[in-house]
GROMACS .gro file of C-alpha atoms in nm:
model
  158
    1MET     CA    1   1.573  -0.651  -1.853
    2ILE     CA    2   1.889  -0.802  -1.689
    3ARG     CA    3   2.065  -0.817  -2.039
    4ILE     CA    4   1.996  -0.469  -2.100
    5ARG     CA    5   2.144  -0.345  -1.780
    6TYR     CA    6   2.471  -0.515  -1.849
    7PHE     CA    7   2.457  -0.448  -2.224
    8LEU     CA    8   2.422  -0.077  -2.234
    9PRO     CA    9   2.710  -0.001  -2.007
   10ALA     CA   10   2.936  -0.248  -2.198
   11LEU     CA   11   2.830  -0.064  -2.551
   12LEU     CA   12   2.906   0.269  -2.405
   13LEU     CA   13   3.244   0.152  -2.281
   14ALA     CA   14   3.321   0.001  -2.612
   15VAL     CA   15   3.237   0.328  -2.808
   16SER     CA   16   3.426   0.560  -2.576
   17LEU     CA   17   3.751   0.364  -2.564
   18PRO     CA   18   3.869   0.459  -2.940
   19VAL     CA   19   3.797   0.821  -2.852
   20LEU     CA   20   4.035   0.814  -2.539
   21ALA     CA   21   4.300   0.607  -2.756
   22ALA     CA   22   4.294   0.875  -3.041
   23GLY     CA   23   4.382   1.156  -2.775
   24ALA     CA   24   4.692   0.941  -2.667
   25ASP     CA   25   4.831   0.901  -3.025
   26ALA     CA   26   4.748   1.250  -3.145
   27PRO     CA   27   5.041   1.424  -3.294
   28LYS     CA   28   5.222   1.693  -3.122
   29ALA     CA   29   5.090   2.032  -3.187
   30ALA     CA   30   5.319   2.294  -3.341
   31ALA     CA   31   5.503   2.488  -3.061
   32PRO     CA   32   5.336   2.816  -2.996
   33ASN     CA   33   5.674   3.015  -3.077
   34ALA     CA   34   5.763   2.808  -3.394
   35ASP     CA   35   5.825   3.116  -3.587
   36ASP     CA   36   6.200   3.062  -3.600
   37PRO     CA   37   6.268   2.705  -3.718
   38VAL     CA   38   6.651   2.725  -3.635
   39ILE     CA   39   6.570   2.776  -3.267
   40GLU     CA   40   6.314   2.491  -3.283
   41ALA     CA   41   6.551   2.255  -3.436
   42ARG     CA   42   6.809   2.350  -3.172
   43LEU     CA   43   6.555   2.305  -2.900
   44VAL     CA   44   6.435   1.956  -3.035
   45GLU     CA   45   6.799   1.861  -3.059
   46LEU     CA   46   6.892   1.981  -2.698
   47ALA     CA   47   6.570   1.839  -2.532
   48GLU     CA   48   6.622   1.492  -2.659
   49ASP     CA   49   6.946   1.494  -2.431
   50LEU     CA   50   6.747   1.636  -2.124
   51ARG     CA   51   6.538   1.424  -1.907
   52CYS     CA   52   6.182   1.523  -1.806
   53LEU     CA   53   6.181   1.587  -1.440
   54VAL     CA   54   5.818   1.458  -1.402
   55CYS     CA   55   5.841   1.141  -1.641
   56GLN     CA   56   6.208   1.071  -1.546
   57ASN     CA   57   6.244   0.802  -1.811
   58GLU     CA   58   6.141   1.023  -2.102
   59SER     CA   59   6.305   1.291  -2.282
   60LEU     CA   60   6.219   1.649  -2.247
   61ALA     CA   61   6.130   1.682  -2.609
   62GLY     CA   62   5.867   1.382  -2.607
   63SER     CA   63   5.705   1.458  -2.272
   64LYS     CA   64   5.369   1.591  -2.253
   65ALA     CA   65   5.387   1.702  -1.892
   66ALA     CA   66   5.307   2.070  -1.787
   67LEU     CA   67   5.680   2.109  -1.653
   68ALA     CA   68   5.839   1.970  -1.951
   69GLU     CA   69   5.647   2.232  -2.156
   70ASP     CA   70   5.753   2.521  -1.915
   71LEU     CA   71   6.120   2.400  -1.955
   72ARG     CA   72   6.083   2.398  -2.330
   73ARG     CA   73   5.968   2.745  -2.321
   74GLU     CA   74   6.248   2.852  -2.085
   75ILE     CA   75   6.492   2.681  -2.305
   76ARG     CA   76   6.331   2.851  -2.622
   77GLU     CA   77   6.344   3.213  -2.431
   78GLN     CA   78   6.707   3.160  -2.362
   79MET     CA   79   6.799   3.064  -2.706
   80LYS     CA   80   6.638   3.368  -2.828
   81ALA     CA   81   6.837   3.565  -2.586
   82GLY     CA   82   7.151   3.452  -2.779
   83LYS     CA   83   7.278   3.170  -2.532
   84ASP     CA   84   7.431   2.861  -2.681
   85ASP     CA   85   7.342   2.506  -2.594
   86ARG     CA   86   7.625   2.472  -2.324
   87GLU     CA   87   7.494   2.783  -2.147
   88VAL     CA   88   7.134   2.657  -2.151
   89VAL     CA   89   7.237   2.302  -2.024
   90ALA     CA   90   7.456   2.470  -1.740
   91TYR     CA   91   7.152   2.697  -1.652
   92LEU     CA   92   6.927   2.382  -1.631
   93THR     CA   93   7.184   2.175  -1.424
   94GLU     CA   94   7.250   2.454  -1.182
   95ARG     CA   95   6.874   2.484  -1.116
   96TYR     CA   96   6.772   2.129  -1.113
   97GLY     CA   97   7.092   1.943  -1.078
   98ASP     CA   98   7.261   1.662  -1.288
   99PHE     CA   99   6.947   1.455  -1.274
  100VAL     CA  100   6.810   1.661  -1.569
  101LEU     CA  101   7.099   1.526  -1.789
  102TYR     CA  102   7.058   1.188  -1.960
  103LYS     CA  103   7.438   1.151  -1.966
  104PRO     CA  104   7.548   1.309  -1.606
  105PRO     CA  105   7.925   1.413  -1.582
  106PHE     CA  106   8.177   1.178  -1.417
  107LYS     CA  107   8.253   1.346  -1.098
  108PRO     CA  108   8.284   1.199  -0.726
  109VAL     CA  109   7.906   1.229  -0.682
  110THR     CA  110   7.823   1.016  -0.982
  111TRP     CA  111   8.110   0.762  -0.961
  112LEU     CA  112   7.889   0.490  -0.828
  113LEU     CA  113   7.651   0.551  -1.101
  114TRP     CA  114   7.928   0.516  -1.360
  115LEU     CA  115   8.144   0.251  -1.206
  116GLY     CA  116   7.853   0.048  -1.036
  117PRO     CA  117   7.785  -0.196  -1.324
  118VAL     CA  118   8.154  -0.269  -1.355
  119LEU     CA  119   8.175  -0.321  -0.973
  120PHE     CA  120   7.885  -0.550  -0.957
  121LEU     CA  121   7.991  -0.738  -1.264
  122GLY     CA  122   8.335  -0.793  -1.107
  123ILE     CA  123   8.190  -0.908  -0.778
  124GLY     CA  124   7.957  -1.146  -0.950
  125GLY     CA  125   8.247  -1.271  -1.174
  126GLY     CA  126   8.454  -1.338  -0.852
  127ALA     CA  127   8.180  -1.528  -0.686
  128TRP     CA  128   8.128  -1.749  -0.985
  129TYR     CA  129   8.489  -1.810  -1.012
  130LEU     CA  130   8.499  -1.910  -0.643
  131THR     CA  131   8.193  -2.128  -0.683
  132LEU     CA  132   8.353  -2.314  -0.993
  133ARG     CA  133   8.681  -2.348  -0.799
  134ARG     CA  134   8.514  -2.513  -0.504
  135ARG     CA  135   8.335  -2.733  -0.724
  136GLY     CA  136   8.663  -2.872  -0.879
  137VAL     CA  137   8.804  -2.955  -0.533
  138GLU     CA  138   8.780  -3.334  -0.487
  139THR     CA  139   8.703  -3.479  -0.159
  140PRO     CA  140   8.988  -3.737  -0.047
  141PRO     CA  141   8.860  -4.091  -0.068
  142VAL     CA  142   8.723  -4.248   0.261
  143ASP     CA  143   8.977  -4.517   0.380
  144GLU     CA  144   8.836  -4.858   0.515
  145THR     CA  145   8.902  -4.785   0.897
  146ARG     CA  146   8.686  -4.478   0.861
  147ARG     CA  147   8.426  -4.662   0.678
  148ALA     CA  148   8.408  -4.950   0.935
  149ALA     CA  149   8.387  -4.678   1.225
  150ALA     CA  150   8.094  -4.512   1.048
  151ALA     CA  151   7.912  -4.854   1.003
  152GLN     CA  152   7.974  -4.947   1.384
  153LEU     CA  153   7.817  -4.612   1.488
  154LEU     CA  154   7.511  -4.664   1.255
  155LYS     CA  155   7.475  -5.005   1.406
  156GLU     CA  156   7.479  -4.873   1.755
  157ASP     CA  157   7.219  -4.602   1.687
  158SER     CA  158   6.967  -4.842   1.538
   0.00000   0.00000   0.00000
């Protein structure tokens, strides 16, 4: 009886896991407004360079978040209205900031973002250089008078 109590949930779990995994790998459904392949191609190309605001490390084209779908729909509508890619990107950055771009522009607000790696590499290289330089400095040899004085101090302490 005890075996059945543990075996049945394990069996149900083993049967249900492939169903969940199939949903994760399911191919993307065609866009609801895929009637214009030129706009869809532009949308996919542009969305690859934009960041999903929910996922943050995923492109807008690959994200399955609801907000990403809304943004793709908004981009599609703007493209149908005749706006070019620069105007669409300008609209998105105006509304959501430079965070929506994978490659933010070089301006005072983003200087640390662009120059930070070089700055930290320079600081690390400088620290490494100073460490190696200090290792290379040899201590002067101890003369016999100091050695005798140290030995005398050690004898007095014991």
